[in-house]
Coordinates of C-alpha atoms in Angstrom, one line a residue:
Chain A
M1 CA 0.0 0.0 0.0
T2 CA 1.1 3.6 -0.7
D3 CA 1.3 6.3 2.0
V4 CA -1.8 7.9 0.4
A5 CA -3.7 4.7 0.7
Y6 CA -2.9 4.5 4.5
V7 CA -4.0 8.1 5.0
L8 CA -7.2 7.5 2.9
R9 CA -8.0 4.5 5.2
A10 CA -7.4 6.5 8.4
E11 CA -9.5 9.4 7.1
L12 CA -12.4 7.3 6.0
R13 CA -12.4 5.6 9.4
K14 CA -12.6 9.1 11.0
L15 CA -15.3 10.3 8.6
T16 CA -17.5 7.2 9.0
S17 CA -17.2 7.4 12.8
Q18 CA -18.7 10.9 13.0
S19 CA -22.4 11.5 13.7
L20 CA -22.7 14.2 11.0
T21 CA -21.5 12.0 8.2
R22 CA -23.7 9.2 9.4
V23 CA -26.7 11.5 9.4
L24 CA -25.8 12.6 5.9
A25 CA -25.8 9.0 4.7
I26 CA -29.2 8.4 6.2
L27 CA -30.6 11.6 4.7
V28 CA -29.4 10.8 1.2
L29 CA -30.8 7.3 1.5
I30 CA -34.3 8.2 2.7
G31 CA -34.6 11.7 1.2
P32 CA -35.3 10.7 -2.4
A33 CA -37.6 7.8 -1.3
L34 CA -39.5 10.0 1.0
F35 CA -39.9 12.7 -1.7
T36 CA -41.3 10.1 -4.2
A37 CA -43.6 8.6 -1.7
M38 CA -45.0 12.0 -0.5
V39 CA -45.5 13.2 -4.1
R40 CA -47.4 9.9 -4.8
I41 CA -49.4 9.9 -1.6
A42 CA -50.4 13.6 -1.8
N43 CA -51.0 13.2 -5.5
A44 CA -49.0 16.4 -5.9
T45 CA -47.4 17.5 -9.2
P46 CA -44.4 19.8 -8.9
G47 CA -45.3 21.2 -12.3
D48 CA -43.1 24.3 -11.9
T49 CA -39.9 22.2 -12.0
L50 CA -38.1 20.6 -14.8
L51 CA -39.7 17.2 -15.6
G52 CA -41.9 17.7 -12.5
A53 CA -45.0 17.3 -14.7
W54 CA -44.1 13.7 -15.3
V55 CA -43.6 12.5 -11.7
H56 CA -46.8 10.4 -11.9
S57 CA -46.3 9.3 -15.5
S58 CA -42.8 7.8 -15.2
G59 CA -40.7 6.5 -12.3
F60 CA -37.7 8.1 -13.9
A61 CA -39.0 11.6 -13.5
P62 CA -38.9 11.7 -9.6
P63 CA -35.2 10.9 -9.4
L64 CA -34.4 13.6 -12.0
V65 CA -36.6 16.2 -10.2
F66 CA -34.8 15.3 -7.0
L67 CA -31.5 15.5 -8.8
A68 CA -32.2 19.0 -10.0
F69 CA -33.0 20.1 -6.5
A70 CA -29.9 18.4 -5.0
A71 CA -27.7 19.9 -7.7
S72 CA -28.8 23.4 -7.0
F73 CA -28.4 23.3 -3.2
G74 CA -27.8 19.8 -1.8
F75 CA -24.6 18.8 -3.5
P76 CA -22.7 22.0 -2.7
V77 CA -23.8 21.6 1.0
V78 CA -22.8 18.0 1.2
A79 CA -19.4 18.7 -0.5
A80 CA -18.8 21.7 1.9
L81 CA -19.6 19.6 5.0
L82 CA -17.2 16.9 3.9
G83 CA -14.3 19.0 2.4
G84 CA -14.8 22.1 4.5
D85 CA -13.9 20.5 7.8
I86 CA -11.5 17.7 6.9
F87 CA -8.4 19.8 7.5
S88 CA -9.8 22.3 10.1
A89 CA -11.0 19.4 12.3
E90 CA -7.3 18.7 13.0
D91 CA -6.9 22.3 14.2
R92 CA -10.1 22.0 16.3
H93 CA -8.9 18.8 18.0
N94 CA -5.3 20.0 18.1
T95 CA -4.2 16.7 16.4
W96 CA -1.9 18.0 13.6
K97 CA 1.0 17.1 15.9
N98 CA -0.2 13.5 15.9
V99 CA -0.8 13.3 12.1
L100 CA 2.3 15.1 10.9
T101 CA 4.9 13.4 13.2
R102 CA 4.1 9.9 11.8
A103 CA 5.7 8.1 8.9
V104 CA 3.6 9.5 6.1
D105 CA 4.6 12.9 4.7
R106 CA 2.5 16.1 4.2
R107 CA 1.8 15.4 0.5
A108 CA 0.3 12.0 1.4
V109 CA -1.8 13.6 4.2
F110 CA -3.0 16.3 1.8
I111 CA -3.9 13.9 -1.0
G112 CA -5.4 11.3 1.3
K113 CA -7.6 13.8 3.1
F114 CA -9.0 15.1 -0.2
L115 CA -9.5 11.6 -1.5
A116 CA -11.3 10.6 1.6
A117 CA -13.8 13.5 1.4
S118 CA -14.2 12.8 -2.3
V119 CA -14.8 9.1 -1.8
Y120 CA -17.4 9.7 0.9
A121 CA -19.1 12.4 -1.3
V122 CA -19.3 10.0 -4.3
V123 CA -20.6 7.2 -2.0
L124 CA -23.3 9.6 -0.8
L125 CA -24.2 10.5 -4.4
A126 CA -24.4 6.8 -5.3
L127 CA -26.6 6.1 -2.3
G128 CA -28.9 9.0 -3.4
A129 CA -29.0 7.8 -7.0
A130 CA -29.8 4.2 -6.0
S131 CA -32.5 5.3 -3.6
A132 CA -34.0 7.8 -6.0
I133 CA -34.1 5.5 -9.0
A134 CA -35.3 2.4 -7.0
S135 CA -38.0 4.4 -5.2
G136 CA -39.1 6.0 -8.5
V137 CA -39.4 2.6 -10.3
L138 CA -41.0 0.8 -7.3
I139 CA -43.5 3.6 -6.4
V140 CA -44.4 5.0 -9.8
G141 CA -43.2 2.4 -12.3
S142 CA -40.8 2.0 -15.2
Q143 CA -42.9 3.8 -17.9
P144 CA -41.2 5.7 -20.7
L145 CA -40.1 9.2 -19.9
V146 CA -40.9 12.4 -21.8
G147 CA -37.5 14.1 -22.5
L148 CA -36.5 17.7 -22.6
S149 CA -37.3 18.0 -26.3
G150 CA -40.7 16.5 -25.7
Q151 CA -39.6 13.2 -27.2
L152 CA -40.6 9.9 -25.6
I153 CA -37.7 7.9 -24.2
G154 CA -38.1 4.1 -23.8
T155 CA -37.8 2.4 -20.4
A156 CA -34.3 1.0 -20.9
P157 CA -32.7 4.2 -22.3
A158 CA -34.5 6.2 -19.7
F159 CA -33.0 4.1 -16.9
G160 CA -29.5 4.5 -18.4
L161 CA -29.9 8.2 -19.0
T162 CA -31.2 8.8 -15.4
L163 CA -28.2 6.9 -14.0
A164 CA -25.9 8.8 -16.3
A165 CA -27.5 12.1 -15.2
W166 CA -26.6 11.4 -11.5
L167 CA -23.1 10.3 -12.5
L168 CA -22.5 13.5 -14.5
N169 CA -22.8 15.4 -11.2
I170 CA -19.7 13.8 -9.8
P171 CA -17.1 16.2 -11.4
P172 CA -18.8 19.4 -10.1
L173 CA -19.4 17.7 -6.7
L174 CA -15.7 16.9 -6.4
A175 CA -14.9 20.5 -7.4
F176 CA -17.0 21.8 -4.5
V177 CA -15.2 19.3 -2.2
A178 CA -11.9 20.9 -3.4
L179 CA -13.3 24.3 -2.6
G180 CA -14.2 23.1 0.8
V181 CA -10.6 21.8 1.2
F182 CA -9.3 25.2 0.2
F183 CA -11.4 27.1 2.7
S184 CA -10.7 24.5 5.4
V185 CA -6.9 24.9 4.9
A186 CA -7.0 28.6 4.5
T187 CA -9.2 29.5 7.4
R188 CA -8.4 26.6 9.8
N189 CA -11.9 27.0 10.9
G190 CA -14.7 24.4 10.3
I191 CA -17.5 26.9 10.1
A192 CA -15.7 29.1 7.6
G193 CA -14.6 26.0 5.7
V194 CA -18.2 24.8 5.3
L195 CA -19.7 28.3 4.7
G196 CA -17.1 29.3 2.1
P197 CA -18.2 26.9 -0.7
I198 CA -21.9 27.4 0.2
A199 CA -21.5 31.2 -0.1
L200 CA -19.8 30.7 -3.5
A201 CA -22.7 28.4 -4.6
L202 CA -25.3 31.0 -3.6
L203 CA -23.3 33.7 -5.4
M204 CA -23.3 31.5 -8.6
Q205 CA -27.1 31.0 -8.2
L206 CA -27.5 34.8 -8.0
L207 CA -25.3 35.3 -11.1
Q208 CA -27.5 32.9 -13.1
R209 CA -30.0 35.8 -13.1
I210 CA -27.7 38.4 -14.7
G211 CA -25.7 38.8 -17.8
N212 CA -26.1 36.8 -21.0
A213 CA -26.3 33.1 -21.6
G214 CA -22.9 33.0 -23.3
I215 CA -19.8 31.0 -22.5
G216 CA -19.2 32.9 -19.2
H217 CA -22.1 31.3 -17.4
Q218 CA -20.9 27.9 -18.4
L219 CA -17.6 28.6 -16.6
L220 CA -19.4 29.1 -13.3
L221 CA -19.1 25.8 -11.5
L222 CA -22.7 25.5 -10.5
A223 CA -23.7 25.4 -14.2
S224 CA -21.8 22.1 -14.5
F225 CA -24.5 20.5 -12.4
D226 CA -26.9 21.1 -15.3
S227 CA -24.8 19.3 -17.9
W228 CA -27.1 16.3 -17.7
H229 CA -29.8 18.2 -19.5
G230 CA -28.1 17.6 -22.8
I231 CA -28.5 13.9 -22.7
F232 CA -32.2 14.2 -22.5
T233 CA -32.6 16.4 -25.6
T234 CA -33.0 15.6 -29.3
P235 CA -30.6 15.3 -30.8
A236 CA -28.9 14.1 -27.7
E237 CA -25.6 15.7 -26.8
G238 CA -22.6 13.5 -26.1
L239 CA -20.4 13.7 -23.0
P240 CA -20.6 17.2 -21.7
L241 CA -16.9 17.9 -22.0
L242 CA -17.0 21.6 -21.3
A243 CA -18.8 21.0 -17.9
I244 CA -16.2 18.3 -17.0
L245 CA -13.3 20.5 -18.0
V246 CA -14.8 23.4 -16.0
S247 CA -15.1 21.2 -13.0
L248 CA -11.5 19.9 -13.4
V249 CA -10.1 23.5 -13.6
W250 CA -12.0 24.6 -10.5
T251 CA -10.7 21.4 -8.7
A252 CA -7.2 22.0 -9.8
V253 CA -7.1 25.7 -8.8
A254 CA -8.7 25.1 -5.4
L255 CA -6.4 22.2 -4.6
G256 CA -3.4 24.0 -5.9
A257 CA -4.1 27.0 -3.7
A258 CA -4.8 24.7 -0.7
W259 CA -1.6 22.8 -1.2
W260 CA 0.4 26.0 -1.6
L261 CA -0.8 27.1 1.9
F262 CA -0.7 23.6 3.5
S263 CA 2.8 22.8 2.4
R264 CA 4.2 26.1 3.8
R265 CA 2.2 26.0 7.0
E266 CA 4.0 25.8 10.4
F267 CA 2.4 24.0 13.2
S268 CA 3.6 26.0 16.1
G269 CA 0.7 25.5 18.5
G270 CA -0.6 28.8 19.8
T271 CA 1.9 30.9 17.9
V272 CA 0.5 32.7 14.9
S273 CA 2.9 31.7 12.3
G274 CA 1.1 30.3 9.3
R275 CA 1.0 32.1 6.1
M276 CA -2.8 32.7 6.2
A277 CA -3.1 33.2 10.0
G278 CA -3.9 36.5 11.7
W279 CA -5.6 39.6 10.3
G280 CA -3.2 39.9 7.4
G281 CA -4.0 36.4 6.2
S282 CA -7.8 37.0 6.6
I283 CA -7.5 40.2 4.5
V284 CA -5.7 38.3 1.8
L285 CA -8.2 35.5 1.8
V286 CA -11.2 37.9 1.7
G287 CA -9.5 39.8 -1.1
A288 CA -8.9 36.6 -3.1
V289 CA -12.5 35.5 -2.7
L290 CA -13.8 38.9 -3.7
G291 CA -11.4 38.8 -6.7
V292 CA -12.9 35.4 -7.8
A293 CA -16.4 36.8 -7.3
A294 CA -15.6 39.9 -9.5
V295 CA -14.2 37.6 -12.2
M296 CA -17.4 35.5 -12.0
V297 CA -19.5 38.6 -12.4
A298 CA -17.5 39.7 -15.4
L299 CA -17.8 36.3 -17.0
C300 CA -21.6 36.6 -16.9
F301 CA -21.4 39.4 -19.5
L302 CA -18.8 37.7 -21.7
G303 CA -19.6 37.6 -25.5
S304 CA -22.9 38.0 -27.2
D305 CA -26.1 36.4 -26.1
P306 CA -26.9 33.1 -27.9
I307 CA -30.5 33.1 -26.9
T308 CA -32.1 34.8 -29.9
P309 CA -35.6 34.6 -31.4
Q310 CA -34.4 32.4 -34.2
R311 CA -32.8 30.0 -31.7
L312 CA -35.8 29.8 -29.5
E313 CA -38.1 29.3 -32.5
A314 CA -35.9 26.5 -33.8
E315 CA -36.0 24.8 -30.3
L316 CA -39.6 25.3 -29.5
K317 CA -41.1 24.1 -32.7
P318 CA -40.0 20.4 -32.6
T319 CA -40.6 20.2 -28.9
F320 CA -44.1 21.4 -29.3
N321 CA -44.6 19.0 -32.2
N322 CA -43.3 16.0 -30.1
L323 CA -45.6 16.9 -27.2
T324 CA -48.6 17.3 -29.5
I325 CA -48.0 13.9 -31.0
Y326 CA -47.7 12.5 -27.5
Q327 CA -50.9 14.2 -26.4
Q328 CA -52.8 12.8 -29.4
E329 CA -51.5 9.3 -28.6
L330 CA -52.7 9.7 -25.0
L331 CA -56.1 10.6 -26.4
G332 CA -56.0 7.3 -28.3
R333 CA -55.4 8.9 -31.7
H334 CA -52.7 7.3 -33.9
I335 CA -50.4 9.9 -35.4
V336 CA -48.1 8.8 -38.2
P337 CA -44.5 9.2 -37.1
G338 CA -42.9 12.3 -38.6
T339 CA -46.2 14.2 -38.9
K340 CA -45.8 17.9 -38.5
L341 CA -48.6 19.3 -36.3
N342 CA -47.3 22.8 -36.2
D343 CA -46.1 24.9 -39.0
T344 CA -44.0 27.9 -37.9
S345 CA -43.2 29.6 -34.7
V346 CA -42.3 33.2 -34.2
C347 CA -40.7 34.4 -31.0
A348 CA -40.1 37.9 -29.6
R349 CA -39.6 39.6 -26.3
R350 CA -42.2 42.0 -24.9
G351 CA -39.6 44.3 -23.4
N352 CA -36.9 46.4 -25.0
A353 CA -34.3 43.6 -25.1
L354 CA -34.2 41.5 -28.3
D355 CA -32.2 38.5 -27.0
G356 CA -31.3 36.7 -23.8
A357 CA -32.9 35.0 -20.9
G358 CA -36.0 36.3 -19.4
D359 CA -39.7 35.7 -18.6
D360 CA -41.2 38.1 -21.2
W361 CA -40.9 36.0 -24.3
V362 CA -43.9 35.3 -26.5
C363 CA -43.9 32.6 -29.1
T364 CA -46.7 32.3 -31.6
V365 CA -47.1 28.7 -32.9
D366 CA -49.2 27.9 -35.9
V367 CA -51.0 24.7 -34.8
L368 CA -52.7 22.3 -37.0
T369 CA -56.3 21.9 -36.0
P370 CA -58.7 19.5 -37.6
Q371 CA -61.8 21.1 -39.2
A372 CA -65.2 19.3 -38.9
D373 CA -66.6 20.7 -42.1
T374 CA -63.7 20.5 -44.4
P375 CA -61.1 17.8 -45.1
N376 CA -58.3 20.4 -45.2
P377 CA -56.8 21.1 -41.8
N378 CA -56.4 24.6 -40.6
F379 CA -53.4 26.3 -38.9
E380 CA -54.4 28.3 -35.9
P381 CA -52.0 30.8 -34.3
V382 CA -51.5 30.1 -30.6
D383 CA -49.5 32.4 -28.3
Y384 CA -47.3 30.9 -25.7
D385 CA -45.8 32.9 -22.8
V386 CA -42.2 31.7 -22.5
S387 CA -39.8 32.0 -19.7
I388 CA -36.2 31.0 -20.4
K389 CA -33.1 30.8 -18.2
V390 CA -29.5 31.3 -19.0
N391 CA -28.9 27.5 -18.9
G392 CA -31.3 27.1 -21.9
C393 CA -34.2 25.6 -19.9
Y394 CA -37.5 27.1 -20.6
S395 CA -41.2 26.8 -19.7
A396 CA -44.0 27.8 -22.1
D397 CA -47.6 28.4 -21.0
G398 CA -50.4 28.3 -23.6
P399 CA -53.8 29.8 -23.4
P400 CA -56.1 27.6 -21.3
S401 CA -58.8 27.9 -24.0
F402 CA -56.5 26.1 -26.3
V403 CA -54.4 23.7 -24.2
G404 CA -57.2 22.6 -21.9
N405 CA -56.9 21.4 -18.3
E406 CA -53.8 20.2 -16.5
T407 CA -55.0 16.6 -16.7
F408 CA -57.5 14.6 -18.8
N409 CA -58.8 11.1 -19.0
D410 CA -57.3 8.7 -21.6
P411 CA -59.5 6.2 -23.5
K412 CA -59.2 3.8 -20.6
G413 CA -60.4 6.4 -18.1
K414 CA -57.1 6.9 -16.5
T415 CA -56.2 10.5 -15.5
V416 CA -53.0 11.6 -17.3
Y417 CA -51.1 14.8 -17.4
N418 CA -51.8 17.1 -20.4
P419 CA -48.4 17.3 -22.2
L420 CA -49.3 20.8 -23.6
F421 CA -50.6 22.3 -20.4
E422 CA -47.2 23.7 -19.7
I423 CA -44.2 22.9 -21.8
Y424 CA -40.8 22.4 -20.3
G425 CA -37.7 21.9 -22.3
C426 CA -34.0 22.6 -22.5
F427 CA -31.4 23.2 -25.1
N428 CA -27.7 24.0 -25.0
P429 CA -27.5 27.8 -25.6
L430 CA -23.9 27.6 -26.8
Chain B
M1 CA 28.0 26.8 22.2
S2 CA 28.3 23.3 20.8
Q3 CA 28.1 20.5 23.2
A4 CA 31.0 18.0 23.1
G5 CA 29.2 15.2 21.3
P6 CA 29.5 11.5 21.9
A7 CA 30.8 9.1 19.4
T8 CA 27.3 7.9 18.2
A9 CA 24.8 10.7 17.9
A10 CA 21.1 9.8 18.0
L11 CA 20.1 13.4 17.4
K12 CA 22.2 16.3 16.2
V13 CA 21.0 19.9 16.0
S14 CA 23.3 22.5 14.5
G15 CA 23.0 26.3 14.4
L16 CA 19.2 26.3 14.8
V17 CA 17.6 29.8 14.3
K18 CA 14.0 30.6 14.6
R19 CA 12.4 34.0 14.5
Y20 CA 8.8 35.1 14.9
G21 CA 8.7 38.6 13.5
A22 CA 11.3 40.6 15.5
N23 CA 11.4 38.0 18.2
T24 CA 14.3 35.6 17.9
V25 CA 13.2 32.5 19.8
L26 CA 16.2 30.3 18.9
D27 CA 19.5 31.9 18.1
G28 CA 22.0 29.3 17.0
V29 CA 21.1 26.3 19.1
D30 CA 23.4 23.3 19.0
L31 CA 22.5 20.0 20.7
E32 CA 23.7 16.4 20.4
L33 CA 22.3 13.3 22.1
S34 CA 24.0 10.0 22.2
V35 CA 22.0 6.7 21.8
G36 CA 20.1 5.9 25.0
E37 CA 20.8 9.2 26.6
V38 CA 18.0 10.9 28.6
R39 CA 18.4 14.7 28.6
G40 CA 16.4 17.2 30.5
L41 CA 15.5 20.5 28.7
I42 CA 14.8 23.3 31.0
G43 CA 14.3 27.0 30.8
P44 CA 11.8 29.7 31.7
N45 CA 8.4 30.0 30.1
G46 CA 8.6 31.3 26.6
A47 CA 12.3 30.4 26.2
G48 CA 11.6 28.3 23.1
K49 CA 11.6 24.7 24.5
T50 CA 8.4 23.7 22.7
T51 CA 9.5 25.4 19.5
L52 CA 12.8 23.5 19.6
L53 CA 10.9 20.2 20.1
R54 CA 8.4 21.1 17.3
I55 CA 11.3 21.9 14.9
I56 CA 12.9 18.5 15.7
L57 CA 9.6 16.8 15.0
G58 CA 9.2 18.7 11.7
L59 CA 6.1 20.7 12.7
V60 CA 7.9 24.0 12.5
M61 CA 10.5 25.0 9.9
P62 CA 13.7 26.7 11.2
D63 CA 15.0 29.9 9.6
A64 CA 18.5 28.4 9.7
G65 CA 20.3 25.3 10.9
T66 CA 19.9 21.6 10.6
V67 CA 18.3 18.7 12.5
T68 CA 19.6 15.2 11.9
A69 CA 17.8 12.4 13.7
S70 CA 19.8 9.2 13.2
A71 CA 17.6 7.4 15.7
Q72 CA 14.4 6.4 13.9
P73 CA 11.5 6.4 14.3
V74 CA 10.9 9.6 16.3
A75 CA 7.9 10.1 18.5
G76 CA 6.9 13.0 20.5
I77 CA 4.3 14.3 22.9
I78 CA 4.0 18.0 22.6
E79 CA 2.1 19.9 25.3
Q80 CA -1.2 18.2 26.1
P81 CA -1.8 15.1 24.0
A82 CA -4.8 15.5 21.8
F83 CA -7.1 12.9 20.2
Y84 CA -10.3 12.6 18.3
P85 CA -12.9 12.7 21.0
Y86 CA -15.5 10.8 19.0
L87 CA -13.2 7.8 18.7
S88 CA -12.4 5.2 21.4
A89 CA -8.9 5.0 22.8
R90 CA -8.2 1.9 20.7
A91 CA -9.6 3.5 17.6
N92 CA -7.4 6.6 18.1
L93 CA -4.3 4.4 18.2
E94 CA -5.5 2.3 15.2
V95 CA -5.9 5.6 13.2
L96 CA -2.4 6.7 14.3
A97 CA -1.0 3.3 13.3
E98 CA -2.4 3.9 9.8
Y99 CA -0.4 7.1 9.5
D100 CA 2.6 4.9 10.4
R101 CA 1.9 2.8 7.3
G102 CA 0.0 0.2 9.4
T103 CA 3.0 -0.6 11.6
G104 CA 2.3 -0.6 15.3
S105 CA -1.2 -1.9 15.1
D106 CA 0.0 -5.2 16.6
R107 CA 1.5 -3.3 19.6
I108 CA -1.7 -1.5 20.6
D109 CA -2.7 -4.0 23.2
E110 CA 0.7 -4.0 24.8
A111 CA 0.9 -0.2 24.8
L112 CA -2.6 0.2 26.4
E113 CA -1.6 -2.4 29.0
T114 CA 1.7 -0.5 29.7
V115 CA -0.1 2.8 30.3
G116 CA -3.0 1.2 32.3
L117 CA -5.7 1.9 29.8
A118 CA -6.4 -1.7 28.7
E119 CA -9.7 -1.7 30.6
R120 CA -10.9 1.5 29.0
D121 CA -9.8 0.8 25.5
T122 CA -13.3 1.0 24.0
D123 CA -14.3 4.2 25.8
R124 CA -14.5 7.4 23.8
V125 CA -11.6 9.7 24.5
G126 CA -14.0 12.6 24.8
G127 CA -14.7 11.4 28.3
F128 CA -11.1 10.9 29.4
S129 CA -9.4 13.0 32.1
S130 CA -6.2 15.0 31.4
G131 CA -4.2 12.3 33.1
M132 CA -5.8 9.5 31.0
R133 CA -5.1 11.5 27.8
Q134 CA -1.5 11.9 28.9
R135 CA -1.2 8.2 29.3
L136 CA -2.9 7.6 26.0
G137 CA -0.4 10.0 24.5
I138 CA 2.5 7.9 25.8
A139 CA 0.7 4.8 24.4
A140 CA 0.5 6.6 21.0
A141 CA 4.3 7.2 21.2
L142 CA 5.0 3.6 22.3
I143 CA 3.2 1.9 19.4
R144 CA 5.8 3.5 17.1
Q145 CA 8.6 1.7 19.0
P146 CA 10.5 5.0 18.9
Q147 CA 14.3 5.2 19.1
L148 CA 14.1 8.9 19.8
L149 CA 11.4 10.2 22.2
L150 CA 10.6 13.9 22.6
L151 CA 8.4 14.8 25.6
D152 CA 7.1 18.2 26.4
E153 CA 6.0 18.6 30.0
P154 CA 4.8 15.0 30.1
T155 CA 3.9 15.1 33.8
S156 CA 2.3 18.5 34.0
A157 CA -1.3 17.2 34.2
L158 CA -0.6 14.2 36.3
D159 CA -1.1 13.4 40.0
P160 CA 2.0 12.3 42.0
E161 CA 1.2 8.7 41.3
G162 CA 0.9 9.4 37.6
V163 CA 4.2 11.3 37.7
A164 CA 5.9 8.3 39.3
E165 CA 4.5 5.9 36.7
T166 CA 5.6 8.2 33.8
V167 CA 9.1 8.5 35.3
A168 CA 9.3 4.8 35.6
L169 CA 8.1 4.3 32.1
V170 CA 10.5 6.7 30.5
R171 CA 13.4 5.3 32.6
G172 CA 12.4 1.8 31.5
L173 CA 12.3 2.8 27.8
A174 CA 15.8 4.4 28.1
R175 CA 17.5 1.7 30.1
E176 CA 15.9 -1.4 28.7
R177 CA 15.2 -0.4 25.1
G178 CA 17.9 2.2 24.6
V179 CA 15.4 4.9 23.6
T180 CA 17.1 8.3 23.4
T181 CA 14.9 10.9 25.2
L182 CA 14.7 14.6 25.3
I183 CA 12.3 15.7 28.0
S184 CA 11.2 19.3 28.7
S185 CA 9.8 20.1 32.1
H186 CA 9.7 22.6 34.9
Q187 CA 9.6 19.8 37.5
L188 CA 13.4 19.6 38.3
D189 CA 12.9 17.1 41.1
M190 CA 11.2 14.8 38.7
L191 CA 13.9 15.3 36.0
G192 CA 16.6 14.8 38.5
D193 CA 15.6 11.2 39.1
L194 CA 15.4 10.6 35.4
V195 CA 18.0 12.4 33.2
D196 CA 21.6 11.9 32.5
G197 CA 22.1 15.6 32.0
F198 CA 20.5 19.0 31.5
S199 CA 20.4 21.6 28.8
R200 CA 19.2 25.1 29.7
L201 CA 17.5 27.3 27.1
Q202 CA 17.5 31.0 27.8
G203 CA 17.6 34.0 25.6
G204 CA 17.5 31.8 22.5
R205 CA 20.7 30.0 23.4
L206 CA 21.3 26.6 24.8
S207 CA 23.8 25.7 27.5
H208 CA 24.6 22.2 28.7
D209 CA 25.9 20.6 31.8

């Protein structure tokens, strides 16, 4: 065994012996199952979330709805709890003098500690994925899933894609662990170590509401948690290399800075001697964090906005067509594959802005409607209010007089969700 | 300032300098210990005794000078021994043995027996008294089978009985196993029964007798 392996084993033993990490394991195990069961029992539809409309239609929707929630808040918190205290805990317990006077060197201690937090984080993610998918399939069923382009995804591919979606969250999860390690090393304080990455995640969430949808937003680490959207669209995107690369760069920078501090640190007991200790060190740390924040804000305005009327029209049209076909099939009407049930769509913003994310888009879709007194179908213009985010995910509300109620009964009398009631979809804005 | 060194040096410290800002804590310290020697390190509070021990252990980097420890492995107890309070005494030693590449795990039973904690091995350290922690600290050092032992105020938190036990333990390690020991303390009467000689640290400089 290598020195790193010995440290990894020791650190995992410490992690698994703590109440907090045990509670985390229990939460990620029962959380998804509890969510699915409650949605089912309460017959509630979280229709205002991505894929939330389908939680009663396919067992693969609940794990993805839960994943979207976990990615925006849960994963950064879990990573911060694990990485943000793994170094500072030694300061709190005054045990560095035990660890660093043994046979293994500092490099092995540093790598072993990061690996231990990472391994535990990945195990928690795997537990969450297993619980979410198993509970979804057991409680709701293994029906096909409606994808983010309105296409129907069969059971086997839906299972594989759902599993892949969870796995694609590993790179940004590990990057947040690395951020936790950096704050833990730099501040030597468990609270600051945990709160640092969470504060950065909150800042990134705020930044998702400003600027344009260009490359800059994709460089924010939090955006990497959304990379799984691409595998649920048509045409499906391959491996999200940009998101993985962004996660790797954040991980490398955070770990590099943490190692720079840790390798130079002096463990002199009560004497303030470390490079980041004292007021001077605190000012440097706060300055560095503010500098990173300023860079992130600047990134949000980088380049031109790729969300244009033409782009939205091109994305909305096939999605609407797919969902209309699905709606007709739910109603028991056979539609020939490849049929076009809408003709054109024209999108524009109500406000002054011409492009970009916002909730003031209106898209007019010419929808094919059968006429009772003539064999020739008629195209009827229907206005959809569209709200779109910088990550390329949108929701579109149609007029109730046209789209009907949220649910209707299929030919067998079963209540099903109306696919056109509110349309959710995603596309890669880049 | 250099001490006349014995033929076989277990520890050799040469020209050690350490400054914290404008304060020079160690100003050209030289020290040499022969194999099996037990040396007392004395000096007023703030003289730099703990800093010297931390430098020898690699916890603090000197501004100048060298430390050569021929006797390996080195173990030390600096100030109050500290452990993970949520782990048992045995689990703490097992974790420390991992940091020693797994060596020493087969000596845990013996070490716990030696320091009188065998009956409390599964108790969480969070509930231990200072004296029990001190004894566990010695057990943590023992599982390394050290050839060079650095002790910083090892008896400060102990009752008279504990002091006597510790003195007997250190004497046994030195006499029976040839462990070279550098022991810092204010309790000169205790050191007098234990050490082969003294080194006094004052004003950043070390003098020997």
